Every structure is written in C-alpha cells, then in structure tokens.
mmCIF file of C-alpha atoms in Angstrom:
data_model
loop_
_atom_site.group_PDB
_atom_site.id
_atom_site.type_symbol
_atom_site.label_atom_id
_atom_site.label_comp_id
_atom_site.label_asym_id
_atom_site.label_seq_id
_atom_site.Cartn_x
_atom_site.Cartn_y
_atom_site.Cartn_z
ATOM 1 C CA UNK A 1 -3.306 -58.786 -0.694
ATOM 2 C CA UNK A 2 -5.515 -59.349 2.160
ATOM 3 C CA UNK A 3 -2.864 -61.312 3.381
ATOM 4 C CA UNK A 4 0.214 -59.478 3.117
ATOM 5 C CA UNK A 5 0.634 -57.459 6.450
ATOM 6 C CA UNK A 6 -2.314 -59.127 7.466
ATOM 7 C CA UNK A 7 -4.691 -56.660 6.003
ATOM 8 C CA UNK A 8 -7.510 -58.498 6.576
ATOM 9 C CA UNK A 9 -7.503 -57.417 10.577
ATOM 10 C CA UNK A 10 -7.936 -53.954 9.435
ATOM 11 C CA UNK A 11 -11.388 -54.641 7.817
ATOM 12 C CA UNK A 12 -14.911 -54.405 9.435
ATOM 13 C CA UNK A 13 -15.886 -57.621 11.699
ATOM 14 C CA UNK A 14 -18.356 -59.041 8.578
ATOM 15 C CA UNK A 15 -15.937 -58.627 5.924
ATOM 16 C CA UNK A 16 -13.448 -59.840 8.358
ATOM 17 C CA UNK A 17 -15.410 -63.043 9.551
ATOM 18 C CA UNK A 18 -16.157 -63.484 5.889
ATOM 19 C CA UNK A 19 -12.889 -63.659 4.912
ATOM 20 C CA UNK A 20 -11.221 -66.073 7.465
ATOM 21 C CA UNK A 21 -14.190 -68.570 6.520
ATOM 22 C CA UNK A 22 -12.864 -68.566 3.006
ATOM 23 C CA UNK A 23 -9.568 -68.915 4.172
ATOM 24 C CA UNK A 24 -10.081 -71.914 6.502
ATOM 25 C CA UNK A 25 -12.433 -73.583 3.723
ATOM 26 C CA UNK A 26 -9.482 -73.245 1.056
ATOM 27 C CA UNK A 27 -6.942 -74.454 3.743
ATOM 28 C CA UNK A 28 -9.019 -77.800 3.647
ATOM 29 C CA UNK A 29 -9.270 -78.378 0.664
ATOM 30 C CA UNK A 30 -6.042 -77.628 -1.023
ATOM 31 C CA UNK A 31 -3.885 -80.899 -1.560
ATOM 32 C CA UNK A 32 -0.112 -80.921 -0.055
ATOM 33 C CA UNK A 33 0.940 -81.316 -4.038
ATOM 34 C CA UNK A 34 -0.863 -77.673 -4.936
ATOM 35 C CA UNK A 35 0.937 -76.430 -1.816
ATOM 36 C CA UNK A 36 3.812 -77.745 -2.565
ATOM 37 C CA UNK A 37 3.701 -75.911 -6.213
ATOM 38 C CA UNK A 38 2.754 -72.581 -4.932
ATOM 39 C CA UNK A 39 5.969 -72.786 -2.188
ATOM 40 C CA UNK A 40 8.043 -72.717 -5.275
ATOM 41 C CA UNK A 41 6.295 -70.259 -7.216
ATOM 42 C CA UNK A 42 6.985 -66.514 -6.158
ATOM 43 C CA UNK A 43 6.013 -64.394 -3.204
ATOM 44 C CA UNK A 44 2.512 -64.056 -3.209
ATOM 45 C CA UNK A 45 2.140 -67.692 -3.917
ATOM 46 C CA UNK A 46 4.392 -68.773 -1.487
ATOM 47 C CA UNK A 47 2.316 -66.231 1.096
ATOM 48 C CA UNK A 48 -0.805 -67.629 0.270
ATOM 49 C CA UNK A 49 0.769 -71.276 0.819
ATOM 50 C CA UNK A 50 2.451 -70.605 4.059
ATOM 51 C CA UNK A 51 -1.451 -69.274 5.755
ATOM 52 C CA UNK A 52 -2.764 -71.898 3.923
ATOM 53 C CA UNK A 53 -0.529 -74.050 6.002
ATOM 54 C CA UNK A 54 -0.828 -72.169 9.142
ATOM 55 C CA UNK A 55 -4.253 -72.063 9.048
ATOM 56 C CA UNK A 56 -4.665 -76.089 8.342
ATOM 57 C CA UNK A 57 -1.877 -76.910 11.068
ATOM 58 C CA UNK A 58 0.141 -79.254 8.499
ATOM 59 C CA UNK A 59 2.658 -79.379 10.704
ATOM 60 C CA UNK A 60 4.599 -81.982 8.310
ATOM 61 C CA UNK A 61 5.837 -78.687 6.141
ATOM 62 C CA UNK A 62 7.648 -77.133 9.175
ATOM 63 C CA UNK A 63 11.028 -77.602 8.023
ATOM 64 C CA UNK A 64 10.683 -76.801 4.241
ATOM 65 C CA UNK A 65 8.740 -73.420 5.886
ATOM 66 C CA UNK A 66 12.274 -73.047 8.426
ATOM 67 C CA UNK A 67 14.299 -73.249 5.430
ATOM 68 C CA UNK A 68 12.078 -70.758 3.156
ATOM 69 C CA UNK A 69 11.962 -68.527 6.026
ATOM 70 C CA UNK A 70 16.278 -68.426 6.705
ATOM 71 C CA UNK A 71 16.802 -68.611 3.641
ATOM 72 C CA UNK A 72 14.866 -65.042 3.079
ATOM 73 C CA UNK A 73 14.822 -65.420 -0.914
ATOM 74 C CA UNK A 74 11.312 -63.231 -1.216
ATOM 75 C CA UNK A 75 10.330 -60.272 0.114
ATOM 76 C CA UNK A 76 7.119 -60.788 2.410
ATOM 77 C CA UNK A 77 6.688 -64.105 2.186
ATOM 78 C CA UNK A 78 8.038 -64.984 5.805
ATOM 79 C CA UNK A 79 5.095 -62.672 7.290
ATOM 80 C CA UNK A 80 3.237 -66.397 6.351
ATOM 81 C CA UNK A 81 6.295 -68.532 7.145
ATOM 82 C CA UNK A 82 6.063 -67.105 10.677
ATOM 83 C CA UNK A 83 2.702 -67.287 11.190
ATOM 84 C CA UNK A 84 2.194 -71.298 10.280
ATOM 85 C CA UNK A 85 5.391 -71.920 12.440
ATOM 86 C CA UNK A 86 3.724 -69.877 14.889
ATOM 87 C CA UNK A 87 0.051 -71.610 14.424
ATOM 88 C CA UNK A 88 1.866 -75.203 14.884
ATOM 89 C CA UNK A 89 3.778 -74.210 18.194
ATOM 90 C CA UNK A 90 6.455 -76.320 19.036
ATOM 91 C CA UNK A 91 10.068 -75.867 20.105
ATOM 92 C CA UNK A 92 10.880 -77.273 16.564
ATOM 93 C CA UNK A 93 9.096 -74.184 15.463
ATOM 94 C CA UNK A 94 10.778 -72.304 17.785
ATOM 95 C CA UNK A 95 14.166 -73.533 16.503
ATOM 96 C CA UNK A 96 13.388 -72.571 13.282
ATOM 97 C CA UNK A 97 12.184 -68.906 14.676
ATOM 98 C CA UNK A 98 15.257 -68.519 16.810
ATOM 99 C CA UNK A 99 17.466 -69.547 13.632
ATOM 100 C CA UNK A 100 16.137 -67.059 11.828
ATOM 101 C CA UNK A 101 16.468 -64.003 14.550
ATOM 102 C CA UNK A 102 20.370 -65.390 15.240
ATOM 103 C CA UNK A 103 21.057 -64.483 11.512
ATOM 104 C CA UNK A 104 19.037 -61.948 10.553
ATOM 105 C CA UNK A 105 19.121 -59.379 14.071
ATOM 106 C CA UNK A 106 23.087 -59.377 12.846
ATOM 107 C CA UNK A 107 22.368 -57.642 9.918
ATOM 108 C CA UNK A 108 20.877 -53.801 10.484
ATOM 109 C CA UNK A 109 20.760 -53.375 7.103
ATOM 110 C CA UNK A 110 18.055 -56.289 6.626
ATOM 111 C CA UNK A 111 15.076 -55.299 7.548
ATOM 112 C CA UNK A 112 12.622 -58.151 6.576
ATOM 113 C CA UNK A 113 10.511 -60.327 8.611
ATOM 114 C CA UNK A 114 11.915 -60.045 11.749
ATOM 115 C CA UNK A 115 9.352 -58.125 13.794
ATOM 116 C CA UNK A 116 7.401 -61.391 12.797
ATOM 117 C CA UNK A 117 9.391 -63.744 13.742
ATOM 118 C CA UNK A 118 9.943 -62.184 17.099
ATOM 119 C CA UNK A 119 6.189 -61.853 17.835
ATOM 120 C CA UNK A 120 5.568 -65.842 16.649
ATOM 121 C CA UNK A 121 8.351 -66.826 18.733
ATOM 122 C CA UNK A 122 6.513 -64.694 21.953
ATOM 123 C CA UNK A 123 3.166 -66.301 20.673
ATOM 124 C CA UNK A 124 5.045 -69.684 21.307
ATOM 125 C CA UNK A 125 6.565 -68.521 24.652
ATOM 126 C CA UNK A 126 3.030 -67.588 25.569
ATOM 127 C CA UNK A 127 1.205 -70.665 24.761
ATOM 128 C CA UNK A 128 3.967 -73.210 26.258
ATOM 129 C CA UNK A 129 5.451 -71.267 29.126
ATOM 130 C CA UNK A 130 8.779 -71.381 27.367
ATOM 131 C CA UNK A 131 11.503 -68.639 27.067
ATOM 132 C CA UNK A 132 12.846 -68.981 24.004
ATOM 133 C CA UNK A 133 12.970 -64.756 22.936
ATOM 134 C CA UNK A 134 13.462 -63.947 26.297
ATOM 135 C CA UNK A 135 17.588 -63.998 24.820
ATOM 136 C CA UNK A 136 16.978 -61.698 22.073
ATOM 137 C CA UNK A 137 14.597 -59.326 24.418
ATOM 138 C CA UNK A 138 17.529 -59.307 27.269
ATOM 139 C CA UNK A 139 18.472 -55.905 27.373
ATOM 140 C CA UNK A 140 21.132 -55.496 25.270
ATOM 141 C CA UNK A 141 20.397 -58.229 23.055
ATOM 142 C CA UNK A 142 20.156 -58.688 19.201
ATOM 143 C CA UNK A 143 16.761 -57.681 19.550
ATOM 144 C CA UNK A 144 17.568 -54.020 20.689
ATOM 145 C CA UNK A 145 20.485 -54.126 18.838
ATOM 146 C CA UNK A 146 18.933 -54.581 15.251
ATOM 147 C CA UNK A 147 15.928 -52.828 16.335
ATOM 148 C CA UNK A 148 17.613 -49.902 17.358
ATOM 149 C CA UNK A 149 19.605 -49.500 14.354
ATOM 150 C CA UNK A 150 16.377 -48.850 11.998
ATOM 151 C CA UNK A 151 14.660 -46.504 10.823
ATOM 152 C CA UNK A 152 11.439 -46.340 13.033
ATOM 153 C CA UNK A 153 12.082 -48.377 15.656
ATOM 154 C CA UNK A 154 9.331 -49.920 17.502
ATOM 155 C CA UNK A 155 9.171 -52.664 20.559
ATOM 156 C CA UNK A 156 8.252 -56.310 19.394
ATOM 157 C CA UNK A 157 4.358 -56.760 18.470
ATOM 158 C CA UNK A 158 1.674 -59.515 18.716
ATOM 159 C CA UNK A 159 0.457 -60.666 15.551
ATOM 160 C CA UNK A 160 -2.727 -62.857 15.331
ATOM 161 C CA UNK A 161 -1.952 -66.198 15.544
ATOM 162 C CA UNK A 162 -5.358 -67.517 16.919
ATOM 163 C CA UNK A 163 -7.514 -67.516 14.042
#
C-alpha cells in the first residue's frame, strides 16, 4: 500500500529512504518471468510489477505496460504503468501516454489514472525538451475539458519520477 498513491512520499525521510532501498533492491532482483506473472495477476500485483519495472528501467516491457495502461482493466494499477513509462522516457513512452489521454480525457465519467498520465507525460516533456502535453494543456483542450467536468478539479501535478 505504500505504493498505491505513492504513499511512501508522505512518510518521514528515514522510513522514506528505507523504503526506496528495498524497493530498488527487489527491482534487481526480480526475474522478467516473476514480473511477467504478477502483470497478470490483479491490481496490487500488477502495481507492484509496474514500480518494479520503473524503478529497474526494463524498458523492454514498455508496450505490454502501454497496453495495460489503455486498456484500463484495474483500478490503480496505471498510477505504476505511468510511472515506469515515465522512468524510461522516450517518445515511445510518450506515445503510449498520449494514447491513453486521447481516449480517456473523452470520457468525464472516467476518472482513473489520468492526472498520472498527464504529469509522466510533463515529466517526459521536461527531461527531453519535447511538447508532447502541451496539446492536451492548450486552453481549451481535453485536458480542461475532462478536468473541468469532475468533481474536484485540480491543475495537472508532478509526481516523483526521479527516485
């Protein structure tokens, strides 16, 4: 559960710092076959696979990750989704990102990982120079659009993606 929302940024520095070493450790020494096995297990698994992933930078499960993540089957599982594709940093992971905003900023009444998605996308736009939300930011654009239409709306954040 630490995580889910990425929890873990809301402990104390120690716990914190403890925490992301056990993460990175476990990201090196899973095998791609136990990954592959929790990706088709259910959400928590398939969170715990995707930061796994993120956190390792195997880049070679970017497009099973793009496919998880539009095909939105599980709730909270494309906070991780978003955050390897984010991690890796390419315009292929962009692609996928920007896939997933086109279909899911349509749909007000879906409110899943798209403040995610948005932020890894800016994380990618950041690190490369590229402009690949500027599109859904434009005002006017799917981004206000969906965003506007919830609940609580709230502007695009920035999600760790650093670690």
């Amino acid at each position: 559960m630490h995580l889910l929302h990425a929890n873990f940024t809301r402990e104390d520095e120690s716990k914190r710092t403890l925490f992301l070493q056990s993460l990175r450790a476990a990201a090196h020494e899973i095998t791609d076959e136990e990954l592959e096995v929790l990706l088709e297990s259910e959400w928590r698994s398939r969170l715990t696979a995707a930061w796994l992933i993120g956190f390792d930078r195997r880049d070679h499960f970017r497009d099973v990750l793009g496919d998880l993540l539009l095909a939105s089957r599980l709730c909270f599982s494309g906070q991780g989704y978003c955050f390897a594709l984010a991690r890796f940093g390419t315009d292929e992971d962009a692609q996928h990102l920007a896939a997933y905003l086109d279909r899911y900023l349509r749909r007000p009444d879906c409110q899943y990982d798209q403040h995610w998605a948005i932020s890894a996308l800016l994380h990618i736009d950041s690190r490369s120079g590229s402009e690949h939300a500027a599109r859904f930011l434009a005002p006017g654009g799917l981004w206000h659009q969906w965003n506007g239409a919830q609940y609580s709306p709230s502007p695009p954040g920035r999600f760790i993606y650093e670690l």
